[in-house]
mmCIF file of C-alpha atoms in Angstrom:
data_model
loop_
_atom_site.group_PDB
_atom_site.id
_atom_site.type_symbol
_atom_site.label_atom_id
_atom_site.label_comp_id
_atom_site.label_asym_id
_atom_site.label_seq_id
_atom_site.Cartn_x
_atom_site.Cartn_y
_atom_site.Cartn_z
ATOM 1 C CA MET A 1 72.124 113.331 126.402
ATOM 2 C CA GLY A 2 71.779 117.063 126.932
ATOM 3 C CA LEU A 3 71.520 118.764 130.298
ATOM 4 C CA THR A 4 67.937 119.869 129.612
ATOM 5 C CA SER A 5 66.740 116.652 127.958
ATOM 6 C CA THR A 6 63.814 114.691 129.352
ATOM 7 C CA LYS A 7 65.897 111.492 129.234
ATOM 8 C CA VAL A 8 68.483 112.903 131.636
ATOM 9 C CA LEU A 9 65.783 114.032 134.057
ATOM 10 C CA ALA A 10 63.996 110.659 133.839
ATOM 11 C CA LEU A 11 67.277 108.816 134.450
ATOM 12 C CA ALA A 12 68.043 110.968 137.500
ATOM 13 C CA LEU A 13 64.567 110.297 138.914
ATOM 14 C CA LEU A 14 64.920 106.563 138.269
ATOM 15 C CA ILE A 15 68.286 106.454 140.048
ATOM 16 C CA ALA A 16 66.838 108.357 143.028
ATOM 17 C CA VAL A 17 63.887 105.941 143.278
ATOM 18 C CA LEU A 18 66.152 102.871 143.000
ATOM 19 C CA LEU A 19 68.504 104.189 145.667
ATOM 20 C CA PHE A 20 65.568 104.947 147.958
ATOM 21 C CA ALA A 21 64.248 101.389 147.467
ATOM 22 C CA ALA A 22 67.741 99.965 148.062
ATOM 23 C CA THR A 23 68.018 101.970 151.286
ATOM 24 C CA ILE A 24 64.715 100.558 152.579
ATOM 25 C CA TRP A 25 65.630 97.012 151.498
ATOM 26 C CA LEU A 26 69.196 96.982 152.848
ATOM 27 C CA TRP A 27 68.664 98.988 156.039
ATOM 28 C CA PRO A 28 67.917 95.933 158.264
ATOM 29 C CA ARG A 29 71.111 94.267 157.088
ATOM 30 C CA LEU A 30 73.086 97.412 157.966
ATOM 31 C CA SER A 31 71.568 97.917 161.410
ATOM 32 C CA GLY A 32 74.617 96.642 163.269
ATOM 33 C CA ARG A 33 77.266 98.740 165.042
ATOM 34 C CA SER A 34 80.262 97.524 163.061
ATOM 35 C CA TRP A 35 82.222 100.087 161.079
ATOM 36 C CA ARG A 36 81.112 98.442 157.835
ATOM 37 C CA ALA A 37 77.433 98.721 158.775
ATOM 38 C CA VAL A 38 77.846 102.374 159.788
ATOM 39 C CA LEU A 39 79.686 103.230 156.553
ATOM 40 C CA GLY A 40 77.041 101.338 154.582
ATOM 41 C CA ARG A 41 74.220 103.395 156.111
ATOM 42 C CA ILE A 42 76.108 106.642 155.560
ATOM 43 C CA GLY A 43 76.826 105.685 151.951
ATOM 44 C CA LEU A 44 73.208 104.816 151.197
ATOM 45 C CA LEU A 45 71.903 108.029 152.765
ATOM 46 C CA LEU A 46 74.420 110.218 150.947
ATOM 47 C CA ALA A 47 73.859 108.506 147.603
ATOM 48 C CA THR A 48 70.074 108.782 147.927
ATOM 49 C CA GLN A 49 70.180 112.439 148.916
ATOM 50 C CA LEU A 50 72.649 113.331 146.149
ATOM 51 C CA ALA A 51 70.466 111.568 143.586
ATOM 52 C CA LEU A 52 67.405 113.387 144.895
ATOM 53 C CA PHE A 53 69.139 116.782 144.838
ATOM 54 C CA ALA A 54 70.379 116.095 141.300
ATOM 55 C CA ALA A 55 66.878 115.225 140.132
ATOM 56 C CA VAL A 56 65.399 118.352 141.733
ATOM 57 C CA GLY A 57 68.185 120.501 140.265
ATOM 58 C CA LEU A 58 67.696 119.044 136.792
ATOM 59 C CA ALA A 59 63.940 119.601 137.024
ATOM 60 C CA ALA A 60 64.424 123.228 138.092
ATOM 61 C CA ASN A 61 66.968 123.820 135.337
ATOM 62 C CA LYS A 62 64.679 122.276 132.742
ATOM 63 C CA SER A 63 61.901 124.614 133.850
ATOM 64 C CA PHE A 64 63.931 127.826 134.155
ATOM 65 C CA LEU A 65 66.902 127.077 131.832
ATOM 66 C CA PHE A 66 69.565 128.493 134.127
ATOM 67 C CA TYR A 67 72.099 126.470 132.132
ATOM 68 C CA GLY A 68 71.603 125.320 128.559
ATOM 69 C CA SER A 69 74.266 122.599 128.347
ATOM 70 C CA TRP A 70 76.789 120.600 130.361
ATOM 71 C CA ALA A 71 79.545 122.917 129.124
ATOM 72 C CA ASP A 72 77.556 125.925 130.307
ATOM 73 C CA LEU A 73 77.026 124.286 133.718
ATOM 74 C CA PHE A 74 80.742 123.631 134.204
ATOM 75 C CA GLY A 75 81.807 127.032 132.865
ATOM 76 C CA GLN A 76 83.270 125.729 129.622
ATOM 77 C CA GLU A 77 82.615 127.578 126.392
ATOM 78 C CA GLU A 78 81.330 125.372 123.586
ATOM 79 C CA GLU A 79 83.378 125.523 120.407
ATOM 80 C CA MET A 80 81.211 126.358 117.419
ATOM 81 C CA GLY A 81 81.838 125.324 113.850
ATOM 82 C CA VAL A 82 81.499 128.345 111.575
ATOM 83 C CA VAL A 83 80.833 128.270 107.845
ATOM 84 C CA VAL A 84 82.396 131.383 106.305
ATOM 85 C CA ASP A 85 81.218 132.582 102.905
ATOM 86 C CA HIS A 86 84.194 133.967 100.986
ATOM 87 C CA ALA A 87 82.202 135.024 97.959
ATOM 88 C CA ALA A 88 82.890 138.517 96.657
ATOM 89 C CA GLY A 89 80.774 141.121 98.378
ATOM 90 C CA ALA A 90 79.708 138.821 101.215
ATOM 91 C CA ASN A 91 78.879 140.552 104.480
ATOM 92 C CA LYS A 92 81.662 139.719 106.923
ATOM 93 C CA GLN A 93 80.076 141.483 109.898
ATOM 94 C CA ALA A 94 77.082 139.117 110.181
ATOM 95 C CA GLN A 95 77.842 135.660 108.834
ATOM 96 C CA LEU A 96 75.011 133.156 108.479
ATOM 97 C CA ILE A 97 75.763 129.820 110.149
ATOM 98 C CA GLY A 98 72.414 128.062 109.888
ATOM 99 C CA THR A 99 68.644 128.319 110.169
ATOM 100 C CA ARG A 100 65.982 126.712 112.322
ATOM 101 C CA ALA A 101 62.215 126.479 111.986
ATOM 102 C CA MET A 102 59.914 128.224 114.424
ATOM 103 C CA ASP A 103 58.201 126.143 117.098
ATOM 104 C CA VAL A 104 54.719 127.260 116.043
ATOM 105 C CA PRO A 105 52.017 125.902 113.712
ATOM 106 C CA GLY A 106 53.323 126.364 110.171
ATOM 107 C CA GLY A 107 56.783 127.064 111.547
ATOM 108 C CA ASN A 108 58.468 124.994 108.843
ATOM 109 C CA LYS A 109 57.472 127.675 106.301
ATOM 110 C CA PRO A 110 59.240 131.009 106.851
ATOM 111 C CA SER A 111 56.462 132.976 105.137
ATOM 112 C CA VAL A 112 53.962 131.526 107.645
ATOM 113 C CA GLY A 113 55.837 131.140 110.931
ATOM 114 C CA GLY A 114 58.956 133.195 110.370
ATOM 115 C CA GLN A 115 62.486 131.871 110.797
ATOM 116 C CA ILE A 116 65.363 131.921 113.271
ATOM 117 C CA GLN A 117 68.826 132.341 111.802
ATOM 118 C CA GLU A 118 72.027 131.595 113.678
ATOM 119 C CA VAL A 119 74.691 134.159 112.840
ATOM 120 C CA ARG A 120 78.185 135.186 113.835
ATOM 121 C CA ILE A 121 78.594 138.891 114.567
ATOM 122 C CA GLU A 122 82.007 140.489 114.089
ATOM 123 C CA GLY A 123 82.437 143.866 115.778
ATOM 124 C CA ALA A 124 84.257 146.265 113.462
ATOM 125 C CA LYS A 125 85.189 148.667 116.274
ATOM 126 C CA SER A 126 85.233 146.462 119.369
ATOM 127 C CA LYS A 127 86.833 143.469 117.607
ATOM 128 C CA ILE A 128 84.467 141.261 119.606
ATOM 129 C CA VAL A 129 83.097 138.199 117.800
ATOM 130 C CA SER A 130 79.955 136.585 119.176
ATOM 131 C CA PRO A 131 77.158 134.234 118.068
ATOM 132 C CA ALA A 132 73.563 135.417 117.948
ATOM 133 C CA TYR A 133 70.119 134.270 116.861
ATOM 134 C CA VAL A 134 68.100 136.522 114.557
ATOM 135 C CA TYR A 135 64.329 136.105 114.430
ATOM 136 C CA LEU A 136 62.761 137.167 111.134
ATOM 137 C CA PRO A 137 58.944 137.544 111.113
ATOM 138 C CA PRO A 138 56.815 135.877 108.390
ATOM 139 C CA GLU A 139 56.321 139.206 106.638
ATOM 140 C CA TYR A 140 60.070 139.356 105.996
ATOM 141 C CA PHE A 141 59.636 136.467 103.521
ATOM 142 C CA GLN A 142 56.353 137.541 101.926
ATOM 143 C CA PRO A 143 56.532 139.111 98.440
ATOM 144 C CA LYS A 144 54.394 142.143 99.286
ATOM 145 C CA TYR A 145 56.911 143.155 101.979
ATOM 146 C CA ALA A 146 59.973 142.519 99.816
ATOM 147 C CA LYS A 147 61.041 146.174 99.903
ATOM 148 C CA LYS A 148 59.943 146.905 103.455
ATOM 149 C CA GLN A 149 62.363 147.652 106.277
ATOM 150 C CA PHE A 150 61.503 146.301 109.719
ATOM 151 C CA PRO A 151 62.151 147.618 113.215
ATOM 152 C CA ALA A 152 64.707 145.627 115.192
ATOM 153 C CA THR A 153 65.191 144.860 118.866
ATOM 154 C CA VAL A 154 68.258 143.515 120.656
ATOM 155 C CA VAL A 155 67.243 140.955 123.297
ATOM 156 C CA LEU A 156 69.701 139.868 126.015
ATOM 157 C CA THR A 157 69.592 137.101 128.604
ATOM 158 C CA GLY A 158 70.860 137.433 132.115
ATOM 159 C CA TYR A 159 74.313 136.275 133.264
ATOM 160 C CA PRO A 160 75.598 133.682 132.569
ATOM 161 C CA GLY A 161 72.685 132.531 130.398
ATOM 162 C CA THR A 162 72.611 131.278 126.831
ATOM 163 C CA ALA A 163 70.898 132.842 123.832
ATOM 164 C CA MET A 164 68.902 129.632 123.380
ATOM 165 C CA ASN A 165 67.156 130.439 126.690
ATOM 166 C CA LEU A 166 65.470 133.331 124.887
ATOM 167 C CA ILE A 167 64.001 130.945 122.323
ATOM 168 C CA LYS A 168 63.177 127.818 124.313
ATOM 169 C CA GLY A 169 62.670 129.213 127.810
ATOM 170 C CA LEU A 170 61.322 132.738 127.401
ATOM 171 C CA ARG A 171 59.933 132.176 123.871
ATOM 172 C CA TYR A 172 60.593 135.693 122.612
ATOM 173 C CA PRO A 173 60.164 134.899 118.884
ATOM 174 C CA GLN A 174 56.972 132.937 119.469
ATOM 175 C CA THR A 175 55.530 135.732 121.616
ATOM 176 C CA ALA A 176 56.472 138.405 119.068
ATOM 177 C CA LEU A 177 54.756 136.360 116.370
ATOM 178 C CA MET A 178 51.581 135.897 118.436
ATOM 179 C CA GLN A 179 51.453 139.589 119.355
ATOM 180 C CA ALA A 180 51.792 140.567 115.690
ATOM 181 C CA ARG A 181 49.103 138.093 114.627
ATOM 182 C CA ALA A 182 46.784 139.535 117.274
ATOM 183 C CA GLY A 183 47.405 143.046 115.940
ATOM 184 C CA LYS A 184 49.002 144.154 119.212
ATOM 185 C CA ALA A 185 52.506 144.682 117.802
ATOM 186 C CA GLN A 186 54.115 145.298 114.451
ATOM 187 C CA PRO A 187 56.337 142.601 112.936
ATOM 188 C CA MET A 188 59.896 143.131 114.098
ATOM 189 C CA VAL A 189 63.321 141.560 113.791
ATOM 190 C CA MET A 190 64.864 140.293 117.035
ATOM 191 C CA VAL A 191 68.598 139.865 117.640
ATOM 192 C CA MET A 192 68.935 137.472 120.571
ATOM 193 C CA MET A 193 72.195 137.149 122.486
ATOM 194 C CA ARG A 194 73.779 136.596 125.872
ATOM 195 C CA PRO A 195 75.492 139.612 127.463
ATOM 196 C CA THR A 196 78.618 137.504 127.978
ATOM 197 C CA VAL A 197 80.392 138.276 124.706
ATOM 198 C CA ALA A 198 83.824 137.852 126.316
ATOM 199 C CA PRO A 199 83.239 134.609 128.241
ATOM 200 C CA PRO A 200 83.496 133.699 131.002
ATOM 201 C CA ARG A 201 83.798 137.301 132.211
ATOM 202 C CA ASP A 202 80.686 139.269 133.120
ATOM 203 C CA THR A 203 81.468 142.609 131.493
ATOM 204 C CA GLU A 204 78.174 144.283 132.500
ATOM 205 C CA CYS A 205 77.995 145.775 128.973
ATOM 206 C CA VAL A 206 80.699 148.365 129.675
ATOM 207 C CA ASP A 207 83.861 149.315 127.813
ATOM 208 C CA ILE A 208 86.564 147.983 130.119
ATOM 209 C CA PRO A 209 89.819 149.976 130.048
ATOM 210 C CA GLY A 210 92.365 147.680 128.429
ATOM 211 C CA GLY A 211 89.701 144.958 128.125
ATOM 212 C CA PRO A 212 86.610 143.971 126.132
ATOM 213 C CA GLN A 213 84.759 146.923 124.619
ATOM 214 C CA THR A 214 81.330 145.444 125.239
ATOM 215 C CA GLU A 215 79.315 148.667 125.215
ATOM 216 C CA THR A 216 80.811 149.602 121.855
ATOM 217 C CA PHE A 217 79.905 146.157 120.551
ATOM 218 C CA PHE A 218 76.244 146.380 121.556
ATOM 219 C CA ALA A 219 75.698 150.087 120.908
ATOM 220 C CA ASP A 220 77.609 150.454 117.639
ATOM 221 C CA ASP A 221 78.905 147.237 116.072
ATOM 222 C CA LEU A 222 75.783 145.106 116.499
ATOM 223 C CA PRO A 223 73.228 147.499 114.929
ATOM 224 C CA ARG A 224 75.663 148.270 112.112
ATOM 225 C CA ALA A 225 76.300 144.596 111.354
ATOM 226 C CA VAL A 226 72.643 143.611 111.465
ATOM 227 C CA SER A 227 71.523 146.592 109.377
ATOM 228 C CA SER A 228 74.038 145.667 106.704
ATOM 229 C CA ALA A 229 72.781 142.073 106.532
ATOM 230 C CA TYR A 230 69.020 142.460 107.020
ATOM 231 C CA ARG A 231 66.266 144.850 105.988
ATOM 232 C CA VAL A 232 66.259 146.923 109.157
ATOM 233 C CA GLY A 233 66.839 150.646 109.503
ATOM 234 C CA THR A 234 69.897 152.437 110.809
ATOM 235 C CA LYS A 235 68.227 155.245 112.772
ATOM 236 C CA ALA A 236 67.470 155.289 116.488
ATOM 237 C CA GLN A 237 63.737 155.112 115.793
ATOM 238 C CA ASN A 238 64.305 151.720 114.128
ATOM 239 C CA TRP A 239 65.999 150.092 117.127
ATOM 240 C CA GLY A 240 64.975 148.943 120.589
ATOM 241 C CA PHE A 241 66.796 147.072 123.367
ATOM 242 C CA MET A 242 65.367 144.703 125.984
ATOM 243 C CA GLY A 243 66.538 142.010 128.361
ATOM 244 C CA ASN A 244 66.131 140.360 131.736
ATOM 245 C CA SER A 245 68.282 140.719 134.863
ATOM 246 C CA THR A 246 71.805 141.588 133.653
ATOM 247 C CA GLY A 247 70.344 141.930 130.166
ATOM 248 C CA GLY A 248 67.751 144.316 131.582
ATOM 249 C CA TYR A 249 70.431 146.469 133.166
ATOM 250 C CA CYS A 250 72.295 146.506 129.849
ATOM 251 C CA ALA A 251 69.158 147.417 127.887
ATOM 252 C CA VAL A 252 68.240 150.382 130.084
ATOM 253 C CA LYS A 253 71.820 151.615 130.403
ATOM 254 C CA ILE A 254 72.602 151.473 126.683
ATOM 255 C CA ALA A 255 69.302 153.114 125.734
ATOM 256 C CA MET A 256 70.099 155.925 128.188
ATOM 257 C CA ALA A 257 73.706 156.328 127.064
ATOM 258 C CA HIS A 258 73.013 156.010 123.334
ATOM 259 C CA PRO A 259 69.689 157.682 122.484
ATOM 260 C CA ASP A 260 71.121 158.306 119.014
ATOM 261 C CA LYS A 261 71.162 154.538 118.459
ATOM 262 C CA PHE A 262 68.129 153.231 120.392
ATOM 263 C CA ALA A 263 64.702 154.822 120.702
ATOM 264 C CA ALA A 264 63.656 152.573 123.582
ATOM 265 C CA GLY A 265 65.059 150.253 126.228
ATOM 266 C CA ALA A 266 63.148 147.781 128.399
ATOM 267 C CA GLY A 267 64.551 146.036 131.473
ATOM 268 C CA LEU A 268 62.780 143.025 132.967
ATOM 269 C CA SER A 269 63.807 142.844 136.628
ATOM 270 C CA PRO A 270 66.835 145.060 136.013
ATOM 271 C CA TYR A 271 69.271 146.329 138.549
ATOM 272 C CA TYR A 272 70.619 149.863 138.252
ATOM 273 C CA LYS A 273 74.307 149.672 139.097
ATOM 274 C CA ALA A 274 77.057 147.556 137.537
ATOM 275 C CA ALA A 275 77.821 144.438 139.538
ATOM 276 C CA ASP A 276 81.198 144.167 141.256
ATOM 277 C CA ASP A 277 82.149 140.595 142.090
ATOM 278 C CA PRO A 278 84.620 137.851 141.076
ATOM 279 C CA THR A 279 82.784 137.302 137.770
ATOM 280 C CA THR A 280 83.244 140.940 136.718
ATOM 281 C CA GLY A 281 86.741 141.705 137.950
ATOM 282 C CA ASP A 282 87.803 145.353 137.821
ATOM 283 C CA LEU A 283 85.469 146.869 135.241
ATOM 284 C CA PHE A 284 86.658 150.476 135.415
ATOM 285 C CA GLY A 285 90.405 150.371 136.017
ATOM 286 C CA GLY A 286 90.080 152.702 138.979
ATOM 287 C CA ASN A 287 88.306 155.373 136.892
ATOM 288 C CA ALA A 288 85.686 156.898 139.192
ATOM 289 C CA ASN A 289 83.892 158.667 136.337
ATOM 290 C CA LEU A 290 83.353 155.429 134.439
ATOM 291 C CA LYS A 291 82.047 153.765 137.576
ATOM 292 C CA LYS A 292 79.590 156.597 138.209
ATOM 293 C CA ARG A 293 78.350 156.487 134.618
ATOM 294 C CA ALA A 294 77.500 152.792 135.083
ATOM 295 C CA ASP A 295 75.261 153.741 138.032
ATOM 296 C CA LEU A 296 71.937 154.578 136.388
ATOM 297 C CA LEU A 297 70.535 156.420 139.403
ATOM 298 C CA TRP A 298 73.632 158.639 139.457
ATOM 299 C CA ALA A 299 73.313 159.191 135.713
ATOM 300 C CA LEU A 300 69.710 160.377 136.069
ATOM 301 C CA ASP A 301 70.790 162.921 138.690
ATOM 302 C CA ASN A 302 73.967 164.158 137.040
ATOM 303 C CA LEU A 303 73.856 163.689 133.266
ATOM 304 C CA PRO A 304 71.607 165.365 130.668
ATOM 305 C CA ALA A 305 68.284 163.549 130.318
ATOM 306 C CA PRO A 306 68.408 161.462 127.131
ATOM 307 C CA LYS A 307 65.632 161.575 124.535
ATOM 308 C CA THR A 308 64.598 157.943 124.788
ATOM 309 C CA SER A 309 61.814 155.766 126.218
ATOM 310 C CA LEU A 310 62.408 153.354 129.078
ATOM 311 C CA LEU A 311 60.409 150.554 130.647
ATOM 312 C CA VAL A 312 61.315 148.760 133.892
ATOM 313 C CA THR A 313 59.577 145.889 135.671
ATOM 314 C CA THR A 314 59.358 144.637 139.234
ATOM 315 C CA SER A 315 56.892 142.914 141.546
ATOM 316 C CA LYS A 316 55.376 143.767 144.894
ATOM 317 C CA LYS A 317 56.527 140.443 146.347
ATOM 318 C CA GLY A 318 59.484 138.312 145.289
ATOM 319 C CA GLU A 319 61.799 140.849 143.629
ATOM 320 C CA ASP A 320 64.521 142.757 145.445
ATOM 321 C CA ASN A 321 64.545 145.622 142.922
ATOM 322 C CA LYS A 322 61.187 147.107 143.983
ATOM 323 C CA LYS A 323 62.677 150.029 145.940
ATOM 324 C CA PRO A 324 65.415 150.982 143.435
ATOM 325 C CA THR A 325 62.874 150.707 140.606
ATOM 326 C CA ALA A 326 60.601 153.202 142.340
ATOM 327 C CA GLU A 327 63.618 155.468 142.914
ATOM 328 C CA PHE A 328 64.644 155.145 139.264
ATOM 329 C CA ILE A 329 61.158 156.113 138.065
ATOM 330 C CA SER A 330 61.054 159.122 140.395
ATOM 331 C CA LYS A 331 64.330 160.476 139.012
ATOM 332 C CA VAL A 332 63.419 160.387 135.319
ATOM 333 C CA LYS A 333 63.080 163.835 133.736
ATOM 334 C CA PRO A 334 61.923 164.972 130.266
ATOM 335 C CA PRO A 335 62.659 164.379 127.473
ATOM 336 C CA THR A 336 63.111 160.839 128.831
ATOM 337 C CA HIS A 337 59.858 158.864 129.049
ATOM 338 C CA VAL A 338 59.484 156.044 131.556
ATOM 339 C CA SER A 339 56.903 153.278 131.915
ATOM 340 C CA SER A 340 56.733 150.329 134.287
ATOM 341 C CA ILE A 341 55.164 146.939 134.919
ATOM 342 C CA THR A 342 54.599 145.905 138.537
ATOM 343 C CA LEU A 343 53.335 142.378 139.146
ATOM 344 C CA ASN A 344 51.622 141.481 142.402
ATOM 345 C CA SER A 345 54.157 138.711 142.965
ATOM 346 C CA GLY A 346 56.965 137.032 141.110
ATOM 347 C CA GLY A 347 60.574 136.131 141.747
ATOM 348 C CA HIS A 348 63.698 136.614 139.684
ATOM 349 C CA ASN A 349 62.948 133.806 137.234
ATOM 350 C CA PHE A 350 61.655 132.819 133.799
ATOM 351 C CA ASN A 351 58.029 132.379 134.882
ATOM 352 C CA THR A 352 57.934 135.973 136.116
ATOM 353 C CA TRP A 353 59.550 137.406 132.995
ATOM 354 C CA LYS A 354 57.268 135.467 130.646
ATOM 355 C CA ARG A 355 54.314 137.297 132.218
ATOM 356 C CA SER A 356 55.817 140.668 131.266
ATOM 357 C CA ILE A 357 57.190 139.886 127.807
ATOM 358 C CA PRO A 358 53.920 140.226 125.802
ATOM 359 C CA ALA A 359 53.151 143.677 127.219
ATOM 360 C CA THR A 360 56.790 144.726 126.807
ATOM 361 C CA ILE A 361 56.837 143.736 123.139
ATOM 362 C CA GLU A 362 53.601 145.648 122.609
ATOM 363 C CA TRP A 363 55.122 148.709 124.340
ATOM 364 C CA LEU A 364 58.298 148.484 122.249
ATOM 365 C CA SER A 365 56.304 148.179 119.062
ATOM 366 C CA LYS A 366 54.682 151.541 119.744
ATOM 367 C CA LYS A 367 58.071 153.188 120.245
ATOM 368 C CA LEU A 368 59.711 151.928 117.045
ATOM 369 C CA THR A 369 59.131 152.651 113.375
ATOM 370 C CA ALA A 370 60.216 150.812 110.238
#
């Protein structure tokens, strides 16, 4: 049974209830002062509390999808079976692994609900290999759009995160579909990934001296691979970047650093300086210039303003990025354009981000062309 399954949660709740009932039933028998009675009471209390905490944790994880699997929870990378097509002329940069229907009415028909394809991206320059999910809108499969190119957006989770969180938890493809059906956004391709392409290390989407070249992967390899496999353009005006938390930092940073590759970048609850903790290790190899470049506030003050559009989100209550977000906005200079979403309240979680995703997709749609 999976970590996020209803059966696991129900079993945890049942165990907690049974242990609580056992504690009430057995407490009179364990009311003595003998060492066995004392140990019995301690054991019952600990077992009941652990079961209760487990049930609450599982419920929270099911709601917010902090971890997508047991392997993710325990820091173990899941091995993935990969089907490789060796046919002549096959695209080796974006290999199709499988497809899945959309969780919407008519989702079993790609021309009605679109389709999600699981792919394996091989970075030609970075040499990084990573799985991804590609959302293709219904129009992609309709005959009248057979020769049409579509705008594309890279979508990243936070750290550690799983790409499936973007589909099941934050519902990016479903929201993009609904926004397009409502006429609020143009149909677009979405490439959904986790920022952890060199697990378990948090690379903060930078090129690490002597280590993973994550920025090169996202800024160069990924658009190139996807453009060669799908009907999306290769110019900056065809590509956007968005994400939440660590993914939001990556989206804003890469859009700023690579305006020749991305016309827009949107960060949901982003931070503005690369993290420095045990999960990241030494990201810059002692290079002060690289470290400064990863500080977006420093970059706005000291580097040429990039010709790109940026969107950042925060909330008046619940987010700790309110002050740096206001500082970031104040530092933006032309030709950079900046927009923002400020909620009245909302913490650093899925429920907050889901309230900003529809407007963000609509904003991105206006910045991109096919």
